[in-house]
PDB file of C-alpha atoms in Angstrom:
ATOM      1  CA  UNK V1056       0.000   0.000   0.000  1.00  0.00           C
ATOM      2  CA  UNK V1057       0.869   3.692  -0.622  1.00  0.00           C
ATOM      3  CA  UNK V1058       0.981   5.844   2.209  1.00  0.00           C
ATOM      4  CA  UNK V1059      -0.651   8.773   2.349  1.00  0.00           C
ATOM      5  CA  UNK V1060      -0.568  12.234   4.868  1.00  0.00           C
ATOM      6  CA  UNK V1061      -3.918  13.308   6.798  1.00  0.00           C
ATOM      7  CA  UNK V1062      -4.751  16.846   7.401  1.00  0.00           C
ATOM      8  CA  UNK V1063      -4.014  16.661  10.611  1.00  0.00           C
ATOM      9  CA  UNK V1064      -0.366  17.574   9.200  1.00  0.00           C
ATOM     10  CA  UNK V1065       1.338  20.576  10.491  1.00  0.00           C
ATOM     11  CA  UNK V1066       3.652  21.195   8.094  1.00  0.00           C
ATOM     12  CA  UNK V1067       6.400  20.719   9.458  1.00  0.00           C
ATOM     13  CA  UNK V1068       9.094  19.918   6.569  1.00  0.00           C
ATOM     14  CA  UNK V1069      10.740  16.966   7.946  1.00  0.00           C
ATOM     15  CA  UNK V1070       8.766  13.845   5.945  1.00  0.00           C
ATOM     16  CA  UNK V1071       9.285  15.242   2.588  1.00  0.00           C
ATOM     17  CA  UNK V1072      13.247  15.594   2.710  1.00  0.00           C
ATOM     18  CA  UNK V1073      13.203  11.602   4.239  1.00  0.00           C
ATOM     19  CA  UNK V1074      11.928  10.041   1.352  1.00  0.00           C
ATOM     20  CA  UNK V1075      13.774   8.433  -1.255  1.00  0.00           C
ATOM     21  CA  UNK V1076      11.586   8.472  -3.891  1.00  0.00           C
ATOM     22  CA  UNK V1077      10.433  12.019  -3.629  1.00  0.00           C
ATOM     23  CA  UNK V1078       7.114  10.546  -3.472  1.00  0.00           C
ATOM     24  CA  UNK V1079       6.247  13.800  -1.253  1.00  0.00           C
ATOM     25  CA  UNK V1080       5.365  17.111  -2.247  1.00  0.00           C
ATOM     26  CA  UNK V1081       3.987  20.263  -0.824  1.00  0.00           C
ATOM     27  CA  UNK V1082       0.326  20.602  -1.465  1.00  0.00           C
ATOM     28  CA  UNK V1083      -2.111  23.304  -1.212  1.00  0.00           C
ATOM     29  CA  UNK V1084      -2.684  23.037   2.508  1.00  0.00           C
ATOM     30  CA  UNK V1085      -0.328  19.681   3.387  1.00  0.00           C
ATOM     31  CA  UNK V1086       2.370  17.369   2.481  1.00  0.00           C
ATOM     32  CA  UNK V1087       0.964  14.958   0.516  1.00  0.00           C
ATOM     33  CA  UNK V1088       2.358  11.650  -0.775  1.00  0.00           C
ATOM     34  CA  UNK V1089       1.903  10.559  -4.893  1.00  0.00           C
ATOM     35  CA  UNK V1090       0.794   6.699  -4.573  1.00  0.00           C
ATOM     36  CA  UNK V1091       2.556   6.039  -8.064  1.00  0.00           C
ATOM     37  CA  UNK V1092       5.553   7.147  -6.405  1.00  0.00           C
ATOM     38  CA  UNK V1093       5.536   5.716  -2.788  1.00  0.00           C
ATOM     39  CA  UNK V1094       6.854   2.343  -2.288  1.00  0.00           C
ATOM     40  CA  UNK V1095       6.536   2.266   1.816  1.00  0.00           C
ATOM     41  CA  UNK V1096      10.554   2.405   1.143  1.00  0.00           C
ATOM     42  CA  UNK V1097      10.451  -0.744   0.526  1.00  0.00           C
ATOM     43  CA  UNK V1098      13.752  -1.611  -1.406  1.00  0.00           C
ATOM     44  CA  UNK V1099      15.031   1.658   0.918  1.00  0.00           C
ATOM     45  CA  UNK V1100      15.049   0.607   4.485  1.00  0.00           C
ATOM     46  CA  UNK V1101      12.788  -1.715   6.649  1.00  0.00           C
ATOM     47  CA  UNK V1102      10.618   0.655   7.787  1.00  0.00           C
ATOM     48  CA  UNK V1103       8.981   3.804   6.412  1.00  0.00           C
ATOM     49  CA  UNK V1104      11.229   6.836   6.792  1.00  0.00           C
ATOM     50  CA  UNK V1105       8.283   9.800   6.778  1.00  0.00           C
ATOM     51  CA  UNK V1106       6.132   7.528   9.541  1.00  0.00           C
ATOM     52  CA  UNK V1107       9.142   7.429  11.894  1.00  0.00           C
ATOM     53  CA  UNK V1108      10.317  10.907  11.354  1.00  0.00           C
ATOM     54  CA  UNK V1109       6.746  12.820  11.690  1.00  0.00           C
ATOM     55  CA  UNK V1110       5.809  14.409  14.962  1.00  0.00           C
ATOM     56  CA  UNK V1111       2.241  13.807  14.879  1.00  0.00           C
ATOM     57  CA  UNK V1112       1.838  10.633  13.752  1.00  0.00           C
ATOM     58  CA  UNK V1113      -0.323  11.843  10.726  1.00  0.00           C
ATOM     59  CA  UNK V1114       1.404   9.147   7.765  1.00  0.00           C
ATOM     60  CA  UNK V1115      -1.111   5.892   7.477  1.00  0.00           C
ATOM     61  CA  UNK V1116      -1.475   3.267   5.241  1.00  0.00           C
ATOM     62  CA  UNK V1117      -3.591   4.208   2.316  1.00  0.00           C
ATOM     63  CA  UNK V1118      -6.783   2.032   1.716  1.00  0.00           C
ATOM     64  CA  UNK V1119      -7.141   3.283  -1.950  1.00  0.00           C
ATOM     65  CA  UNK V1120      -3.777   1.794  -3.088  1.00  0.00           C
ATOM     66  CA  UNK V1121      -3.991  -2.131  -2.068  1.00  0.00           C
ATOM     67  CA  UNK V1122      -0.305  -3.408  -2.859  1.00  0.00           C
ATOM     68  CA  UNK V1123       1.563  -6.661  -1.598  1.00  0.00           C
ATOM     69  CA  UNK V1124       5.180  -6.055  -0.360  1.00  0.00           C
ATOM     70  CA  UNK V1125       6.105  -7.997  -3.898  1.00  0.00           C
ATOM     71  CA  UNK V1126       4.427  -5.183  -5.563  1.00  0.00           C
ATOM     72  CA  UNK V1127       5.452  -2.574  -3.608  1.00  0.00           C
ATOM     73  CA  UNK V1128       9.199  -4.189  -4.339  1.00  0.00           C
ATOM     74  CA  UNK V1129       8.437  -4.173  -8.382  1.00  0.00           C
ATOM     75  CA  UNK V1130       7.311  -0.392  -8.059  1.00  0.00           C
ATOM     76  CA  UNK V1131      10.734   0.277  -6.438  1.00  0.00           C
ATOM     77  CA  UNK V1132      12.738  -1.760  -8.859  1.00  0.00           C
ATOM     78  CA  UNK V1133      10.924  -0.108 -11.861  1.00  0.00           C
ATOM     79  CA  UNK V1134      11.310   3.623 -10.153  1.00  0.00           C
ATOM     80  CA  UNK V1135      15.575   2.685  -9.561  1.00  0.00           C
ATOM     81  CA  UNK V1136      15.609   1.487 -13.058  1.00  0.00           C
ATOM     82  CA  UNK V1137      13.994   4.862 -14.444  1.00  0.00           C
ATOM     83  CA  UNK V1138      15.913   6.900 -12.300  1.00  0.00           C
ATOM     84  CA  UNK V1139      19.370   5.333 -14.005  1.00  0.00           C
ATOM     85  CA  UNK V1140      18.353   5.991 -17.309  1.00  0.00           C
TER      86      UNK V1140
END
């Protein structure tokens, strides 16, 4: 699954720096997350680097995006791939 920010964000700048697949961006109001982009950081590190860096626990999983760690592991492997080219 993606993850995705709730609006109970504050703003705070420290997620979007974290992530390695600049999957976070600067919205109108909050942070927010692009699914196509977010891979958990899977293929990164063992555990999600916005969830354990943000101060108000506002980071969940995303219902909308349903993926299996194998999928979330493709999505990585096809974002690495794209970046080298």
């Amino acid at each position: 699954m993606a993850l995705m920010i709730t609006d109970e964000c504050i703003n705070c700048d420290v997620c979007e720096p974290e992530c390695p697949n600049n999957a976070i961006y600067q919205g109108e109001e909050i942070y927010e997350i692009d699914p196509d982009l977010c891979t958990e950081c899977v293929g990164h590190f063992e555990q999600s680097q916005c969830v354990q860096v943000c101060p108000v626990d506002c980071i969940p999983l995303n219902p909308a995006y349903q993926e299996s760690n194998a999928q979330l592991l493709a999505k990585y492997r096809r974002l690495t791939e794209q970046a080298q080219v």
